[in-house]
Short mmCIF file of C-alpha atoms in Angstrom, two decimals:
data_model
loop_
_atom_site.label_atom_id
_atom_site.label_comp_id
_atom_site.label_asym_id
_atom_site.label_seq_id
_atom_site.Cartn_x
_atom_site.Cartn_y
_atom_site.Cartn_z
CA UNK U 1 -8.77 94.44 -88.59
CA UNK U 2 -12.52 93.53 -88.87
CA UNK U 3 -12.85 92.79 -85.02
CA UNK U 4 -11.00 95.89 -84.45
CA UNK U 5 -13.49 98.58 -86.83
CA UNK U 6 -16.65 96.67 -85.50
CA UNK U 7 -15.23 97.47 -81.47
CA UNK U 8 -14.47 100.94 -82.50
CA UNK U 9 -18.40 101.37 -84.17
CA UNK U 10 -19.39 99.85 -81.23
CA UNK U 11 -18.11 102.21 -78.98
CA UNK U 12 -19.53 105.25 -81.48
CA UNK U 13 -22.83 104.24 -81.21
CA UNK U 14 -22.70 103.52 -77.23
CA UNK U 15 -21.38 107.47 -76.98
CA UNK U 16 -24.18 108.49 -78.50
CA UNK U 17 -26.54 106.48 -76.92
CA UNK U 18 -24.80 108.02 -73.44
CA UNK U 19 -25.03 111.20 -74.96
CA UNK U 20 -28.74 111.07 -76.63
CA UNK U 21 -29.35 109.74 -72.79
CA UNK U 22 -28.08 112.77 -70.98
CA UNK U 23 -29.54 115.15 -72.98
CA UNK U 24 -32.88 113.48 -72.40
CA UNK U 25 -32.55 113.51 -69.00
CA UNK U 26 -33.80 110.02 -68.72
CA UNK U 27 -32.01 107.28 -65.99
CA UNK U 28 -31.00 103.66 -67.16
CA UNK U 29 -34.53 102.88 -64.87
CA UNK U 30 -36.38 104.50 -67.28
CA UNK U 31 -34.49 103.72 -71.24
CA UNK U 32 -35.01 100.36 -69.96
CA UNK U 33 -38.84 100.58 -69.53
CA UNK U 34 -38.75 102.59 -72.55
CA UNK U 35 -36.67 100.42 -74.63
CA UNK U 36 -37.60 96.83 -73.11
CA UNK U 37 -34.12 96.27 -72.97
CA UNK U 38 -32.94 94.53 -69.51
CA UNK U 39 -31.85 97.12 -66.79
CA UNK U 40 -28.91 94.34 -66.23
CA UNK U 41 -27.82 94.99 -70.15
CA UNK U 42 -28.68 98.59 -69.82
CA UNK U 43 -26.09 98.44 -67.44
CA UNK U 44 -23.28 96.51 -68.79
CA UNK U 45 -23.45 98.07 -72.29
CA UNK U 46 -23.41 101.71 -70.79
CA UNK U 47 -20.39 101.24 -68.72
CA UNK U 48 -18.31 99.22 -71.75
CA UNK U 49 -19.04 95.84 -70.19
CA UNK U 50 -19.75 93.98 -73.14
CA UNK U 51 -17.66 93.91 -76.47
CA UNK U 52 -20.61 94.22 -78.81
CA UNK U 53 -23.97 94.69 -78.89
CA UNK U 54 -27.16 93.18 -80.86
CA UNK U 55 -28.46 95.63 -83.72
CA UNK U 56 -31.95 94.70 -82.43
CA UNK U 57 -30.56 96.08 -79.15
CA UNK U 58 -29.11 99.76 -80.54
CA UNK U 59 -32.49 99.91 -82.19
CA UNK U 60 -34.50 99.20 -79.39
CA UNK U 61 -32.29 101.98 -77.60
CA UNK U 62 -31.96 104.55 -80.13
CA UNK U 63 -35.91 104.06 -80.88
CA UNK U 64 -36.50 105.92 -77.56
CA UNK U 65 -34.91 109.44 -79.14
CA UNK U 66 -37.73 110.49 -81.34
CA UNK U 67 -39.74 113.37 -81.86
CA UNK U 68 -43.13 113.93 -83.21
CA UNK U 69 -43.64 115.93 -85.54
CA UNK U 70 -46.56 116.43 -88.32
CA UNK U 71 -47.73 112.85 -87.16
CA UNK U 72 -44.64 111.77 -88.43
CA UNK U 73 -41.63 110.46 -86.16
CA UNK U 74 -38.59 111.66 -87.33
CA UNK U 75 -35.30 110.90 -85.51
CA UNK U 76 -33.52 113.24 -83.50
CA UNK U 77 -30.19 113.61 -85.59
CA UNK U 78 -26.69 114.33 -83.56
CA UNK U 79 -23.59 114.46 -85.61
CA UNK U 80 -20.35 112.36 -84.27
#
């Protein structure tokens, strides 16, 4: 049951990387410059090649969706 809830958080937080993605308008090209993640991993964990992913990684990823704002960085927040 474990391997099954940590799959099915997995594949939460890849939709809303996707979706954070889209509505940025930015290409794998450039989250991977942004992010320093590899374009090759970019790749795979976008199109649900790999089974789970390294927090470091989702952080890396979802570090590229912030705002400024009063010289502080706040998160852009998206319900799911």
């Amino acid at each position: 049951k474990g391997d099954k809830n940590m799959a099915n958080n997995t594949e939460k937080v890849i939709e809303r990387i996707k979706r954070l993605k889209k509505e940025s308008g930015y290409t794998n090209e450039t989250l991977s410059k942004l992010s320093g993640v590899p374009l090759g991993t970019l790749n795979k964990i976008l199109s649900g090649g790999v089974k789970s992913v390294k927090h470091e990684t989702i952080s890396k990823l979802e570090n590229c969706f912030t705002i400024k704002n009063n010289k502080k960085y706040r998160r852009l927040v998206y319900t799911f």
